[in-house]
């Protein structure tokens, strides 16, 4: 079983909403920083948001539209995405790193396989 599994992606019209889930298996997310990343075709992977016991961050491009949250009972981190734009189209992946700070993209030990988000009319 994969340590991280994303779900919730799909096709949505501009202005719509999606809620992505990142479920962990084999370890407790409570002790990890969890980051959401996205990668569009032909572009580099970029950080979207991160949550840890001491940190909560968002990329400028998603501030005010996306919300990251954690459900310890379900061992799952969510990314609520509202007011979606075509430029949000990408493969969204979550990653986990033990500790209380959010590392750069190269600093994560565990990665999920991703879930595709397509924003189009």
PDB file of C-alpha atoms in Angstrom:
ATOM      1  CA  UNK A   1       0.000   0.000   0.000  1.00  0.00           C
ATOM      2  CA  UNK A   2       1.317   3.427  -0.935  1.00  0.00           C
ATOM      3  CA  UNK A   3       2.196   5.624   2.045  1.00  0.00           C
ATOM      4  CA  UNK A   4       0.253   8.555   0.576  1.00  0.00           C
ATOM      5  CA  UNK A   5      -2.801   8.430  -1.655  1.00  0.00           C
ATOM      6  CA  UNK A   6      -4.455  11.450  -3.220  1.00  0.00           C
ATOM      7  CA  UNK A   7      -8.041  11.616  -4.406  1.00  0.00           C
ATOM      8  CA  UNK A   8     -10.663  14.155  -5.335  1.00  0.00           C
ATOM      9  CA  UNK A   9      -9.361  15.469  -8.626  1.00  0.00           C
ATOM     10  CA  UNK A  10     -11.487  15.860 -11.712  1.00  0.00           C
ATOM     11  CA  UNK A  11     -12.845  18.188 -14.352  1.00  0.00           C
ATOM     12  CA  UNK A  12     -14.457  21.391 -13.134  1.00  0.00           C
ATOM     13  CA  UNK A  13     -15.594  24.596 -14.780  1.00  0.00           C
ATOM     14  CA  UNK A  14     -13.857  27.898 -14.033  1.00  0.00           C
ATOM     15  CA  UNK A  15     -15.160  29.295 -10.773  1.00  0.00           C
ATOM     16  CA  UNK A  16     -15.936  25.853  -9.440  1.00  0.00           C
ATOM     17  CA  UNK A  17     -14.581  23.971  -6.441  1.00  0.00           C
ATOM     18  CA  UNK A  18     -12.849  20.706  -5.672  1.00  0.00           C
ATOM     19  CA  UNK A  19     -11.633  19.148  -2.439  1.00  0.00           C
ATOM     20  CA  UNK A  20      -8.510  17.031  -2.644  1.00  0.00           C
ATOM     21  CA  UNK A  21      -7.626  14.424  -0.031  1.00  0.00           C
ATOM     22  CA  UNK A  22      -4.235  13.060   0.963  1.00  0.00           C
ATOM     23  CA  UNK A  23      -4.598   9.915   3.049  1.00  0.00           C
ATOM     24  CA  UNK A  24      -1.625   8.386   4.837  1.00  0.00           C
ATOM     25  CA  UNK A  25      -1.003   4.710   5.535  1.00  0.00           C
ATOM     26  CA  UNK A  26       1.529   3.308   7.953  1.00  0.00           C
ATOM     27  CA  UNK A  27       2.341   6.487   9.815  1.00  0.00           C
ATOM     28  CA  UNK A  28       0.585   9.328  11.613  1.00  0.00           C
ATOM     29  CA  UNK A  29       0.380  12.579   9.738  1.00  0.00           C
ATOM     30  CA  UNK A  30       0.259  14.426  13.066  1.00  0.00           C
ATOM     31  CA  UNK A  31       4.068  14.271  13.263  1.00  0.00           C
ATOM     32  CA  UNK A  32       4.686  15.299   9.680  1.00  0.00           C
ATOM     33  CA  UNK A  33       4.656  18.381   7.538  1.00  0.00           C
ATOM     34  CA  UNK A  34       2.342  17.783   4.587  1.00  0.00           C
ATOM     35  CA  UNK A  35       2.781  19.708   1.402  1.00  0.00           C
ATOM     36  CA  UNK A  36       0.592  19.989  -1.676  1.00  0.00           C
ATOM     37  CA  UNK A  37       2.366  20.481  -4.983  1.00  0.00           C
ATOM     38  CA  UNK A  38       1.231  20.763  -8.564  1.00  0.00           C
ATOM     39  CA  UNK A  39       2.820  20.298 -11.934  1.00  0.00           C
ATOM     40  CA  UNK A  40       1.361  21.363 -15.233  1.00  0.00           C
ATOM     41  CA  UNK A  41       2.634  19.955 -18.548  1.00  0.00           C
ATOM     42  CA  UNK A  42       5.901  21.603 -19.534  1.00  0.00           C
ATOM     43  CA  UNK A  43       6.237  23.400 -16.214  1.00  0.00           C
ATOM     44  CA  UNK A  44       8.197  22.807 -13.050  1.00  0.00           C
ATOM     45  CA  UNK A  45       6.579  21.412  -9.956  1.00  0.00           C
ATOM     46  CA  UNK A  46       5.454  24.213  -7.658  1.00  0.00           C
ATOM     47  CA  UNK A  47       4.444  24.299  -4.041  1.00  0.00           C
ATOM     48  CA  UNK A  48       0.811  25.103  -3.395  1.00  0.00           C
ATOM     49  CA  UNK A  49       0.369  24.789   0.348  1.00  0.00           C
ATOM     50  CA  UNK A  50       1.862  23.177   3.420  1.00  0.00           C
ATOM     51  CA  UNK A  51       0.663  22.350   6.898  1.00  0.00           C
ATOM     52  CA  UNK A  52       2.608  21.259   9.955  1.00  0.00           C
ATOM     53  CA  UNK A  53       2.216  21.562  13.707  1.00  0.00           C
ATOM     54  CA  UNK A  54       3.756  25.041  13.574  1.00  0.00           C
ATOM     55  CA  UNK A  55       3.326  26.216   9.978  1.00  0.00           C
ATOM     56  CA  UNK A  56       0.632  26.906   7.446  1.00  0.00           C
ATOM     57  CA  UNK A  57       1.638  28.338   4.089  1.00  0.00           C
ATOM     58  CA  UNK A  58       0.116  29.099   0.709  1.00  0.00           C
ATOM     59  CA  UNK A  59       1.525  30.094  -2.629  1.00  0.00           C
ATOM     60  CA  UNK A  60       0.570  33.649  -3.584  1.00  0.00           C
ATOM     61  CA  UNK A  61      -1.319  32.329  -6.587  1.00  0.00           C
ATOM     62  CA  UNK A  62      -3.781  30.413  -4.394  1.00  0.00           C
ATOM     63  CA  UNK A  63      -4.100  32.615  -1.307  1.00  0.00           C
ATOM     64  CA  UNK A  64      -7.710  33.360  -0.524  1.00  0.00           C
ATOM     65  CA  UNK A  65      -8.940  30.554  -2.774  1.00  0.00           C
ATOM     66  CA  UNK A  66      -7.382  27.373  -1.373  1.00  0.00           C
ATOM     67  CA  UNK A  67      -7.546  26.091   2.205  1.00  0.00           C
ATOM     68  CA  UNK A  68      -5.447  23.305   3.662  1.00  0.00           C
ATOM     69  CA  UNK A  69      -6.656  21.347   6.674  1.00  0.00           C
ATOM     70  CA  UNK A  70      -5.929  18.196   8.626  1.00  0.00           C
ATOM     71  CA  UNK A  71      -8.225  15.522  10.092  1.00  0.00           C
ATOM     72  CA  UNK A  72      -6.170  13.545  12.584  1.00  0.00           C
ATOM     73  CA  UNK A  73      -8.905  10.968  13.165  1.00  0.00           C
ATOM     74  CA  UNK A  74      -8.896  10.107   9.457  1.00  0.00           C
ATOM     75  CA  UNK A  75      -5.138  10.586   9.083  1.00  0.00           C
ATOM     76  CA  UNK A  76      -5.889  12.763   6.098  1.00  0.00           C
ATOM     77  CA  UNK A  77      -4.950  16.233   4.884  1.00  0.00           C
ATOM     78  CA  UNK A  78      -7.319  18.124   2.613  1.00  0.00           C
ATOM     79  CA  UNK A  79      -6.967  20.906   0.079  1.00  0.00           C
ATOM     80  CA  UNK A  80     -10.197  22.786  -0.501  1.00  0.00           C
ATOM     81  CA  UNK A  81      -9.929  24.627  -3.801  1.00  0.00           C
ATOM     82  CA  UNK A  82     -12.451  27.347  -4.601  1.00  0.00           C
ATOM     83  CA  UNK A  83     -12.778  29.848  -7.430  1.00  0.00           C
ATOM     84  CA  UNK A  84     -10.745  27.585  -9.655  1.00  0.00           C
ATOM     85  CA  UNK A  85      -9.080  29.042 -12.733  1.00  0.00           C
ATOM     86  CA  UNK A  86      -7.831  27.362 -15.911  1.00  0.00           C
ATOM     87  CA  UNK A  87      -4.279  28.055 -14.760  1.00  0.00           C
ATOM     88  CA  UNK A  88      -4.901  25.792 -11.755  1.00  0.00           C
ATOM     89  CA  UNK A  89      -4.973  22.836 -14.131  1.00  0.00           C
ATOM     90  CA  UNK A  90      -2.223  20.417 -13.099  1.00  0.00           C
ATOM     91  CA  UNK A  91      -1.374  17.111 -11.492  1.00  0.00           C
ATOM     92  CA  UNK A  92      -1.660  17.684  -7.751  1.00  0.00           C
ATOM     93  CA  UNK A  93       0.491  15.624  -5.405  1.00  0.00           C
ATOM     94  CA  UNK A  94       0.918  15.530  -1.663  1.00  0.00           C
ATOM     95  CA  UNK A  95       4.156  14.874   0.163  1.00  0.00           C
ATOM     96  CA  UNK A  96       5.136  14.198   3.764  1.00  0.00           C
ATOM     97  CA  UNK A  97       8.225  14.993   5.786  1.00  0.00           C
ATOM     98  CA  UNK A  98       8.736  14.174   9.452  1.00  0.00           C
ATOM     99  CA  UNK A  99       9.017  17.292  11.540  1.00  0.00           C
ATOM    100  CA  UNK A 100       7.416  20.630  12.312  1.00  0.00           C
ATOM    101  CA  UNK A 101       8.643  22.769   9.426  1.00  0.00           C
ATOM    102  CA  UNK A 102       7.697  22.766   5.773  1.00  0.00           C
ATOM    103  CA  UNK A 103      10.727  21.942   3.604  1.00  0.00           C
ATOM    104  CA  UNK A 104      11.354  22.796  -0.004  1.00  0.00           C
ATOM    105  CA  UNK A 105      10.170  20.406  -2.684  1.00  0.00           C
ATOM    106  CA  UNK A 106      13.371  18.338  -2.443  1.00  0.00           C
ATOM    107  CA  UNK A 107      13.011  17.849   1.282  1.00  0.00           C
ATOM    108  CA  UNK A 108      10.081  15.436   1.386  1.00  0.00           C
ATOM    109  CA  UNK A 109      10.502  11.720   2.044  1.00  0.00           C
ATOM    110  CA  UNK A 110       7.112  10.446   0.917  1.00  0.00           C
ATOM    111  CA  UNK A 111       5.131  11.307  -2.186  1.00  0.00           C
ATOM    112  CA  UNK A 112       1.775  10.262  -3.528  1.00  0.00           C
ATOM    113  CA  UNK A 113       1.126   9.503  -7.179  1.00  0.00           C
ATOM    114  CA  UNK A 114      -1.065  12.525  -7.716  1.00  0.00           C
ATOM    115  CA  UNK A 115      -4.575  13.388  -8.795  1.00  0.00           C
ATOM    116  CA  UNK A 116      -5.383  15.340 -11.951  1.00  0.00           C
ATOM    117  CA  UNK A 117      -7.260  18.622 -11.725  1.00  0.00           C
ATOM    118  CA  UNK A 118      -8.560  20.125 -14.950  1.00  0.00           C
ATOM    119  CA  UNK A 119     -10.307  23.473 -14.991  1.00  0.00           C
ATOM    120  CA  UNK A 120     -12.026  24.067 -18.282  1.00  0.00           C
ATOM    121  CA  UNK A 121     -15.325  25.175 -19.731  1.00  0.00           C
TER     122      UNK A 121
END
